[in-house]
């Protein structure tokens, strides 16, 4: 039997809720996955120290629809890409993706090579757009092979609030959304119960499955990813990453932040190598700094718990102090940049505390906003940062992971994006 | 027998050299003592870590002359102070300063009280000028009591290149010069052999004596000084200070620096207390930073030796890196200041590396100048720093300690100062 579209047998949604019928009628679902920022521990994590990664409430939204036109449509408006394939054509690729009773396996070089030939990508050159297409095809074919005899006809639109290549986990948010949508379309994960009016989340077991598939998509895009980004995209909140082990922290508070992209490009690989060289050159000077960063991550973890249990002004003061100290440490590691110094100075001049996040050497910085911060102060800081040529988002961290949305509860801007593409562009 | 003026019996100078006769004819000597900067380890030293203090070639010059007018003249042109006392009047104070066969003892509260009454200072209020006068009187009376039955008639002029209250050891340079001059006038230290044409230095034993007396003068001014400043003023070069123990480093290279005074006033006491509070608040985060600073001091010590033995561009690169890292650490300790950030940014924009020196929170910064630095670059940096309202000196560290000078070999500016006061202002 060929199963197409939603496996109604697996639905665990409260039958009878307005969201349920709306989705069922349209045979469509909208999911979203958050970006990620490293709160503390970037670079130190490479040297065996603790890092804290948190969900960033800039999200990637994905709408998936079953169709009957025998085609697969992939629309990526952020990248200006809209592709479609005949399901029958895709079916010819299926030989490279045998059904496997085990869980997902890492993409093989042969699979990647076959997909590249199919898409028409020269072996080594693959830009963001091509990588996104490769990851989609990989997940579509692999999940299809595992859960259905025939491949489904689908329309998928992905739209993201996240900038790409800025170290904010945009590819993970894409892969997590894609894995969740495809697994849901095949009934491999259920149609989750709506705990809130606006959105719903999956069971721990289902989240594990989504995460594992998303991780394979990440491998297509990044080669050898740490798995932190897709874990944040899946679970959201805050994750502790230590010596390859990822642990989700319980009850993480949402913290308001200003996220700033200096737009200064950098090479993560070179920055990581630079830190390694510095640690080798000055081991007695640098190793204590890595230990101090480790202690910062642990102290931050403790304070996040306290913010939940007994929030006080002191908690936020400590979080600010940890930002300042770590920013100095990251400068010691040699991953600062004049653009980041400027970011810190501008925000400091408004009484706000910032640090770089991720690889450094440019890229993004985060600025903590206390709950009682004067909106005029935030606005003034934003204006000044924009005047520096930076891009700025007022958002929060500790955002939830992969979620299923009720269309009507989405922000108007997101609704409009999907309404623009209401009619399949085939 | 009353011994007045120079004890000719103790002269070890090469009799017959031009300098010898010039000094003997005029019965005058000019000595100078360097200022000090902390190269690395400020604040960390309070927590048991190594600090490196170096002689700063901004010097305090002192001319001492024997006279026969039965008066003691103390002229401090930098402070706009010129005082004189009848020797007979000073003699009445001598009861508070009994001759002692042992070495110098710490000034007693009674002695300080007696001097304050004599000078007319309200018990707790004492400005720079008053403290300088108190220290002089203390040294004059104590050294006089120990080495002579009667007090000598003297004319002393002290002129300094060092700003006061900037953490550059100006009081120590004053006390070391004063102790050396007075000990020389009483024959307690010899008239040193001139190893170079321009200046001469004392034997290790004599330097010890000078330092011990200077330390007493420092106690008058600072209450409970560490002894580092007077040790640098006496030995110059570079000193390692660790857990109260001061060790002179051998063969220290002269390093060119730009010394910049931000002129931002600060309280050393409050800054030290702030660091202590921070270490107590975040022991696991801050203690590694102190360890890292310790390792910086030790690495710097190693590189200074290498600069002497096998100078290379790499040595200077390491010294620059150590400056940068320590400056970040000092910011972590909370002793930075926007004025110092600005100093570092201005010099960095010219490819130069800076750190604060001393207490921080404003005060002074030092900028390393490589031997091959383009003079135009230094000039541009200086101009920009001056435009910030800062004061700037192009000088060097690793400067020699207390020295006896040949008048004709002094810089013209220094000669002119003393020529201005050629005639005693009595």
Short mmCIF file of C-alpha atoms in Angstrom, two decimals, chain A:
data_model
loop_
_atom_site.label_atom_id
_atom_site.label_comp_id
_atom_site.label_asym_id
_atom_site.label_seq_id
_atom_site.Cartn_x
_atom_site.Cartn_y
_atom_site.Cartn_z
CA UNK A 1 0.00 0.00 0.00
CA UNK A 2 1.27 3.42 -0.91
CA UNK A 3 0.88 5.85 2.00
CA UNK A 4 0.72 9.42 0.89
CA UNK A 5 0.51 12.52 2.99
CA UNK A 6 -0.60 12.51 6.60
CA UNK A 7 -0.87 9.22 8.39
CA UNK A 8 -4.09 9.93 10.22
CA UNK A 9 -3.64 6.86 12.37
CA UNK A 10 -0.81 8.51 14.23
CA UNK A 11 -2.62 11.72 15.07
CA UNK A 12 -2.58 12.49 18.73
CA UNK A 13 -4.03 15.96 18.34
CA UNK A 14 -7.21 16.72 20.25
CA UNK A 15 -9.70 15.81 17.58
CA UNK A 16 -12.34 18.49 17.46
CA UNK A 17 -10.04 21.45 18.20
CA UNK A 18 -10.26 24.23 15.54
CA UNK A 19 -6.57 23.79 14.71
CA UNK A 20 -7.05 20.12 14.00
CA UNK A 21 -9.78 20.62 11.45
CA UNK A 22 -8.09 23.57 9.81
CA UNK A 23 -4.96 21.55 9.26
CA UNK A 24 -6.77 18.46 8.19
CA UNK A 25 -8.89 20.35 5.68
CA UNK A 26 -5.97 21.97 4.01
CA UNK A 27 -3.76 18.88 4.47
CA UNK A 28 -1.04 21.28 5.47
CA UNK A 29 1.10 21.94 8.50
CA UNK A 30 3.34 24.76 9.56
CA UNK A 31 6.27 23.98 11.79
CA UNK A 32 9.09 26.20 13.01
CA UNK A 33 12.48 25.70 14.57
CA UNK A 34 14.58 28.27 16.44
CA UNK A 35 18.06 29.50 15.68
CA UNK A 36 20.76 29.10 18.28
CA UNK A 37 23.31 31.26 20.01
CA UNK A 38 26.18 30.20 22.20
CA UNK A 39 25.62 31.88 25.54
CA UNK A 40 29.02 30.88 26.95
CA UNK A 41 31.79 28.46 26.10
CA UNK A 42 32.40 29.06 22.39
CA UNK A 43 35.95 27.95 21.48
CA UNK A 44 36.56 26.63 25.01
CA UNK A 45 34.24 23.75 24.10
CA UNK A 46 36.81 22.61 21.52
CA UNK A 47 39.25 22.26 24.43
CA UNK A 48 36.94 20.08 26.52
CA UNK A 49 35.14 22.81 28.44
CA UNK A 50 31.41 23.31 28.98
CA UNK A 51 29.41 25.39 26.51
CA UNK A 52 25.84 26.62 26.84
CA UNK A 53 23.78 26.86 23.65
CA UNK A 54 20.34 28.41 23.73
CA UNK A 55 17.34 28.62 21.42
CA UNK A 56 17.14 31.95 19.63
CA UNK A 57 13.65 33.19 18.89
CA UNK A 58 14.45 33.98 15.29
CA UNK A 59 12.82 31.02 13.63
CA UNK A 60 12.65 29.12 10.41
CA UNK A 61 9.05 28.42 9.36
CA UNK A 62 8.15 25.57 7.06
CA UNK A 63 4.79 24.85 5.50
CA UNK A 64 4.23 21.37 4.12
CA UNK A 65 1.23 20.34 2.01
CA UNK A 66 0.23 17.10 0.45
CA UNK A 67 -0.67 17.45 -3.19
CA UNK A 68 -1.94 15.29 -5.95
CA UNK A 69 -0.01 16.73 -8.89
CA UNK A 70 2.70 14.08 -8.72
CA UNK A 71 5.39 16.66 -8.14
CA UNK A 72 7.60 17.84 -5.32
CA UNK A 73 7.91 21.59 -4.95
CA UNK A 74 10.63 23.20 -2.82
CA UNK A 75 10.27 26.95 -2.41
CA UNK A 76 13.00 28.81 -0.51
CA UNK A 77 12.00 32.48 -0.88
CA UNK A 78 14.90 33.77 1.28
CA UNK A 79 17.32 32.29 -1.25
CA UNK A 80 15.18 33.17 -4.27
CA UNK A 81 14.95 29.49 -5.09
CA UNK A 82 11.87 27.60 -6.24
CA UNK A 83 12.43 24.11 -7.66
CA UNK A 84 10.18 21.25 -8.55
CA UNK A 85 10.70 17.68 -9.58
CA UNK A 86 8.44 14.92 -10.88
CA UNK A 87 7.99 12.33 -8.14
CA UNK A 88 8.57 9.70 -10.82
CA UNK A 89 11.98 11.20 -11.56
CA UNK A 90 12.89 11.28 -7.88
CA UNK A 91 11.78 7.69 -7.61
CA UNK A 92 14.70 6.73 -9.92
CA UNK A 93 17.11 8.01 -7.25
CA UNK A 94 15.57 5.73 -4.65
CA UNK A 95 17.92 2.85 -5.44
CA UNK A 96 20.67 4.83 -3.71
CA UNK A 97 18.42 5.08 -0.61
CA UNK A 98 17.46 1.56 0.39
CA UNK A 99 14.88 1.14 3.14
CA UNK A 100 16.64 0.29 6.38
CA UNK A 101 15.10 -1.13 9.46
CA UNK A 102 17.68 0.62 11.67
CA UNK A 103 17.65 4.29 12.50
CA UNK A 104 19.05 6.98 10.22
CA UNK A 105 22.57 6.41 8.97
CA UNK A 106 25.10 9.05 8.00
CA UNK A 107 24.85 10.07 4.35
CA UNK A 108 27.32 7.99 2.35
CA UNK A 109 29.76 9.61 -0.11
CA UNK A 110 27.95 7.68 -2.87
CA UNK A 111 24.57 9.12 -1.86
CA UNK A 112 25.97 12.64 -1.77
CA UNK A 113 27.67 12.13 -5.12
CA UNK A 114 24.43 10.80 -6.67
CA UNK A 115 22.46 13.78 -5.37
CA UNK A 116 25.07 16.23 -6.65
CA UNK A 117 24.91 14.69 -10.10
CA UNK A 118 21.11 14.84 -9.98
CA UNK A 119 21.07 18.52 -8.96
CA UNK A 120 23.95 19.35 -11.29
CA UNK A 121 26.50 20.57 -8.77
CA UNK A 122 30.23 20.44 -9.54
CA UNK A 123 31.79 18.08 -7.00
CA UNK A 124 33.35 20.56 -4.54
CA UNK A 125 31.46 23.80 -5.11
CA UNK A 126 28.17 24.07 -3.31
CA UNK A 127 26.64 27.35 -2.19
CA UNK A 128 23.93 27.84 0.45
CA UNK A 129 21.15 27.27 -2.06
CA UNK A 130 22.64 24.04 -3.43
CA UNK A 131 23.38 22.71 0.04
CA UNK A 132 19.80 23.39 1.13
CA UNK A 133 18.52 21.51 -1.93
CA UNK A 134 20.90 18.59 -1.31
CA UNK A 135 19.84 18.35 2.34
CA UNK A 136 16.17 18.41 1.36
CA UNK A 137 16.58 15.70 -1.28
CA UNK A 138 18.59 13.58 1.14
CA UNK A 139 15.91 13.82 3.85
CA UNK A 140 13.02 13.41 1.39
CA UNK A 141 14.55 10.28 -0.15
CA UNK A 142 15.87 8.71 3.07
CA UNK A 143 12.76 9.30 5.15
CA UNK A 144 10.63 8.29 2.17
CA UNK A 145 12.60 5.07 1.74
CA UNK A 146 12.31 4.23 5.40
CA UNK A 147 8.63 4.98 5.94
CA UNK A 148 6.84 4.61 2.55
CA UNK A 149 7.03 2.36 -0.43
CA UNK A 150 6.32 5.25 -2.78
CA UNK A 151 7.47 8.84 -2.50
CA UNK A 152 4.83 11.46 -1.70
CA UNK A 153 3.83 14.46 -3.78
CA UNK A 154 4.51 17.55 -1.64
CA UNK A 155 4.70 21.32 -1.62
CA UNK A 156 7.20 22.75 0.84
CA UNK A 157 7.91 26.39 1.53
CA UNK A 158 10.63 27.40 3.98
CA UNK A 159 10.97 30.96 5.13
CA UNK A 160 13.39 32.09 7.83
CA UNK A 161 13.92 35.05 10.09
CA UNK A 162 17.53 33.92 10.49
CA UNK A 163 20.38 35.28 8.41
CA UNK A 164 22.46 32.51 6.84
CA UNK A 165 26.17 32.05 7.50
CA UNK A 166 26.05 34.14 10.66
CA UNK A 167 26.63 31.26 13.09
CA UNK A 168 23.00 31.35 14.23
CA UNK A 169 22.17 27.76 13.30
CA UNK A 170 20.06 28.64 10.27
CA UNK A 171 20.91 25.36 8.53
CA UNK A 172 19.95 23.39 11.66
CA UNK A 173 16.63 25.25 11.93
CA UNK A 174 16.06 24.33 8.25
CA UNK A 175 17.00 20.67 8.74
CA UNK A 176 15.02 20.28 11.96
CA UNK A 177 11.90 21.83 10.36
CA UNK A 178 12.36 19.68 7.28
CA UNK A 179 12.90 16.46 9.25
CA UNK A 180 9.86 17.17 11.47
CA UNK A 181 7.63 17.99 8.49
CA UNK A 182 8.68 14.94 6.47
CA UNK A 183 8.46 12.59 9.46
CA UNK A 184 5.01 13.98 10.21
CA UNK A 185 3.93 13.62 6.59
CA UNK A 186 4.92 9.94 6.77
CA UNK A 187 3.33 9.43 10.14
CA UNK A 188 6.69 8.59 11.67
CA UNK A 189 5.95 11.22 14.28
CA UNK A 190 2.48 12.12 15.35
CA UNK A 191 0.42 15.22 14.97
CA UNK A 192 1.24 16.62 18.39
CA UNK A 193 -1.19 17.64 21.09
CA UNK A 194 -1.62 21.39 21.38
CA UNK A 195 -0.68 22.35 24.88
CA UNK A 196 -1.02 26.00 24.05
CA UNK A 197 -3.46 27.72 21.72
CA UNK A 198 -0.76 28.78 19.26
CA UNK A 199 1.58 25.86 18.94
CA UNK A 200 2.27 22.27 19.90
CA UNK A 201 5.30 20.12 20.50
CA UNK A 202 6.17 16.45 20.20
CA UNK A 203 6.98 13.74 22.74
CA UNK A 204 10.57 13.24 23.86
CA UNK A 205 10.86 10.09 21.74
CA UNK A 206 9.56 11.85 18.65
CA UNK A 207 11.88 14.80 19.25
CA UNK A 208 14.78 12.36 19.40
CA UNK A 209 13.78 10.96 16.03
CA UNK A 210 13.42 14.45 14.50
CA UNK A 211 16.80 15.44 15.90
CA UNK A 212 18.53 12.35 14.58
CA UNK A 213 17.24 12.93 11.06
CA UNK A 214 18.00 16.65 11.21
CA UNK A 215 21.55 15.74 12.19
CA UNK A 216 21.91 13.80 8.91
CA UNK A 217 20.80 16.91 7.02
CA UNK A 218 23.40 18.89 8.96
CA UNK A 219 26.06 16.42 7.85
CA UNK A 220 25.11 17.10 4.22
CA UNK A 221 25.59 20.83 4.78
CA UNK A 222 28.50 20.93 7.25
CA UNK A 223 30.33 17.63 6.82
CA UNK A 224 31.16 17.05 10.46
CA UNK A 225 28.83 19.12 12.65
CA UNK A 226 28.87 18.92 16.46
CA UNK A 227 25.14 18.22 16.65
CA UNK A 228 24.59 21.16 18.99
CA UNK A 229 22.76 23.31 16.46
CA UNK A 230 20.18 20.66 15.52
CA UNK A 231 19.76 19.76 19.22
CA UNK A 232 18.91 23.41 19.97
CA UNK A 233 16.66 23.53 16.91
CA UNK A 234 14.84 20.46 18.22
CA UNK A 235 14.68 21.01 21.99
CA UNK A 236 15.15 24.77 22.22
CA UNK A 237 15.60 26.20 25.72
CA UNK A 238 19.22 25.77 26.77
CA UNK A 239 21.63 22.93 26.24
CA UNK A 240 24.83 22.07 28.00
CA UNK A 241 27.50 20.73 25.65
CA UNK A 242 30.52 19.05 27.18
CA UNK A 243 33.00 16.60 25.68
CA UNK A 244 30.56 15.63 22.92
CA UNK A 245 27.66 15.08 25.32
CA UNK A 246 24.55 17.24 24.97
CA UNK A 247 22.22 17.69 27.94
CA UNK A 248 19.03 19.72 27.90
CA UNK A 249 18.66 22.06 30.89
CA UNK A 250 15.35 22.01 32.69
CA UNK A 251 13.06 25.01 32.88
CA UNK A 252 15.16 27.63 31.15
CA UNK A 253 13.96 31.22 31.48
CA UNK A 254 13.42 33.35 28.41
CA UNK A 255 15.97 36.11 28.42
CA UNK A 256 15.49 39.22 26.35
CA UNK A 257 18.43 40.06 24.15
CA UNK A 258 19.54 42.29 21.36
CA UNK A 259 21.17 40.21 18.66
CA UNK A 260 23.55 42.16 16.46
CA UNK A 261 25.17 41.00 13.27
CA UNK A 262 28.32 43.01 12.54
CA UNK A 263 28.19 41.46 9.05
CA UNK A 264 31.99 41.11 9.21
CA UNK A 265 32.72 37.78 7.50
CA UNK A 266 35.03 35.30 9.19
CA UNK A 267 36.34 31.77 8.90
CA UNK A 268 35.37 29.62 11.88
CA UNK A 269 38.05 27.11 10.88
CA UNK A 270 40.83 29.72 10.95
CA UNK A 271 39.58 31.17 14.24
CA UNK A 272 39.50 27.75 15.90
CA UNK A 273 43.02 27.02 14.59
CA UNK A 274 44.21 30.39 15.88
CA UNK A 275 43.00 29.61 19.41
CA UNK A 276 44.72 26.22 19.28
CA UNK A 277 47.99 27.86 18.22
CA UNK A 278 47.74 30.39 21.02
CA UNK A 279 47.07 27.69 23.63
CA UNK A 280 50.13 25.80 22.36
CA UNK A 281 52.28 28.95 22.38
CA UNK A 282 51.27 30.08 25.89
CA UNK A 283 49.85 27.01 27.68
CA UNK A 284 50.36 28.38 31.20
CA UNK A 285 48.65 31.64 30.29
CA UNK A 286 45.81 30.31 28.12
CA UNK A 287 44.76 27.12 29.92
CA UNK A 288 43.65 29.06 33.01
CA UNK A 289 41.57 31.29 30.73
CA UNK A 290 39.82 28.20 29.32
CA UNK A 291 39.21 27.03 32.91
CA UNK A 292 37.75 30.42 33.74
CA UNK A 293 35.39 30.18 30.75
CA UNK A 294 34.35 26.73 31.96
CA UNK A 295 33.52 28.22 35.35
CA UNK A 296 31.55 31.01 33.63
CA UNK A 297 29.36 28.46 31.82
CA UNK A 298 28.73 26.63 35.07
CA UNK A 299 27.98 29.80 36.98
CA UNK A 300 25.62 30.87 34.19
CA UNK A 301 23.82 27.52 34.40
CA UNK A 302 23.37 28.06 38.14
CA UNK A 303 22.05 31.60 37.67
CA UNK A 304 19.61 30.54 34.94
CA UNK A 305 18.06 28.14 37.44
CA UNK A 306 17.91 30.93 39.99
CA UNK A 307 16.23 33.27 37.50
CA UNK A 308 13.51 30.65 37.19
CA UNK A 309 13.12 29.94 40.88
CA UNK A 310 13.73 33.29 42.45
CA UNK A 311 14.34 36.01 39.87
CA UNK A 312 16.07 39.07 41.26
CA UNK A 313 17.95 42.08 39.97
CA UNK A 314 21.12 40.43 41.30
CA UNK A 315 20.67 37.49 38.91
CA UNK A 316 20.71 39.82 35.94
CA UNK A 317 23.70 41.69 37.32
CA UNK A 318 25.61 38.41 37.50
CA UNK A 319 24.57 37.51 33.96
CA UNK A 320 25.87 40.90 32.83
CA UNK A 321 29.15 40.41 34.66
CA UNK A 322 29.58 36.98 33.07
CA UNK A 323 29.01 38.53 29.63
CA UNK A 324 31.69 41.15 30.28
CA UNK A 325 34.26 38.70 31.65
CA UNK A 326 33.77 36.19 28.85
CA UNK A 327 34.03 38.89 26.21
CA UNK A 328 37.45 39.81 27.61
CA UNK A 329 38.44 36.13 27.66
CA UNK A 330 37.38 35.70 24.04
CA UNK A 331 39.58 38.67 23.20
CA UNK A 332 42.43 36.94 25.01
CA UNK A 333 41.81 33.86 22.85
CA UNK A 334 42.25 36.15 19.85
CA UNK A 335 38.74 35.81 18.44
CA UNK A 336 37.65 39.39 19.00
CA UNK A 337 37.38 42.00 16.27
CA UNK A 338 37.23 45.81 16.18
CA UNK A 339 33.61 45.53 14.99
CA UNK A 340 32.80 43.55 18.14
CA UNK A 341 34.72 46.01 20.34
CA UNK A 342 32.57 48.73 18.85
CA UNK A 343 29.39 46.75 19.46
CA UNK A 344 30.38 46.32 23.12
CA UNK A 345 31.29 49.98 23.48
CA UNK A 346 28.09 51.24 21.92
CA UNK A 347 25.94 49.06 24.15
CA UNK A 348 28.09 49.82 27.22
CA UNK A 349 27.52 53.52 26.58
CA UNK A 350 23.81 52.73 27.12
CA UNK A 351 24.53 50.66 30.24
CA UNK A 352 24.06 47.35 28.38
CA UNK A 353 26.42 44.36 28.44
CA UNK A 354 27.43 42.40 25.34
CA UNK A 355 29.60 39.57 24.18
CA UNK A 356 30.37 37.96 20.87
CA UNK A 357 28.58 34.70 20.23
CA UNK A 358 29.90 31.80 18.22
CA UNK A 359 33.14 31.91 16.30
CA UNK A 360 33.87 35.61 16.74
CA UNK A 361 36.27 37.53 14.49
CA UNK A 362 33.23 39.52 13.43
CA UNK A 363 29.89 37.75 13.11
CA UNK A 364 27.31 38.25 15.83
CA UNK A 365 27.15 39.64 19.34
CA UNK A 366 24.42 39.38 21.95
CA UNK A 367 23.40 42.07 24.39
CA UNK A 368 21.50 41.17 27.54
CA UNK A 369 18.32 43.16 28.19
CA UNK A 370 17.11 43.15 31.78
CA UNK A 371 13.34 42.74 32.20
CA UNK A 372 13.08 46.30 33.48
CA UNK A 373 15.23 47.93 30.79
CA UNK A 374 13.89 51.25 29.52
CA UNK A 375 12.58 50.72 25.94
CA UNK A 376 14.04 54.11 24.99
CA UNK A 377 17.51 52.85 25.98
CA UNK A 378 17.12 49.74 23.80
CA UNK A 379 15.88 51.83 20.90
CA UNK A 380 18.79 54.27 21.22
CA UNK A 381 21.32 51.40 21.32
CA UNK A 382 19.68 49.79 18.27
CA UNK A 383 19.78 53.00 16.30
CA UNK A 384 23.43 53.51 17.12
CA UNK A 385 24.29 49.92 16.19
CA UNK A 386 22.43 50.26 12.91
CA UNK A 387 24.36 53.46 12.27
CA UNK A 388 27.51 51.32 12.53
CA UNK A 389 26.17 49.29 9.61
CA UNK A 390 25.10 46.41 11.84
CA UNK A 391 21.85 44.46 11.68
CA UNK A 392 19.87 44.26 14.91
CA UNK A 393 17.08 42.10 16.27
CA UNK A 394 15.28 42.58 19.59
CA UNK A 395 14.36 39.03 20.51
CA UNK A 396 14.84 36.47 23.26
CA UNK A 397 16.80 33.33 24.01
CA UNK A 398 15.57 30.18 25.70
CA UNK A 399 13.07 29.92 22.83
CA UNK A 400 11.14 26.65 22.36
CA UNK A 401 12.39 24.05 19.92
CA UNK A 402 10.57 22.59 16.92
CA UNK A 403 6.88 23.50 17.16
CA UNK A 404 3.72 22.91 15.18
CA UNK A 405 1.75 26.10 14.62
CA UNK A 406 -1.85 27.11 14.21
CA UNK A 407 -1.83 29.34 11.14
CA UNK A 408 -4.07 31.99 12.65
CA UNK A 409 -1.81 32.32 15.67
CA UNK A 410 1.27 33.10 13.59
CA UNK A 411 2.59 36.66 13.47
CA UNK A 412 1.00 38.63 10.66
CA UNK A 413 4.33 38.89 8.82
CA UNK A 414 4.72 35.11 8.75
CA UNK A 415 1.10 34.61 7.69
CA UNK A 416 1.67 37.02 4.80
CA UNK A 417 4.71 35.11 3.60
CA UNK A 418 2.70 31.93 3.31
CA UNK A 419 -0.33 33.71 1.84
CA UNK A 420 1.93 35.07 -0.91
CA UNK A 421 2.66 31.52 -1.94
CA UNK A 422 -0.91 30.30 -1.44
CA UNK A 423 -1.12 28.92 -4.92
CA UNK A 424 1.36 26.26 -5.82
CA UNK A 425 3.84 27.65 -8.30
CA UNK A 426 3.88 24.73 -10.62
#
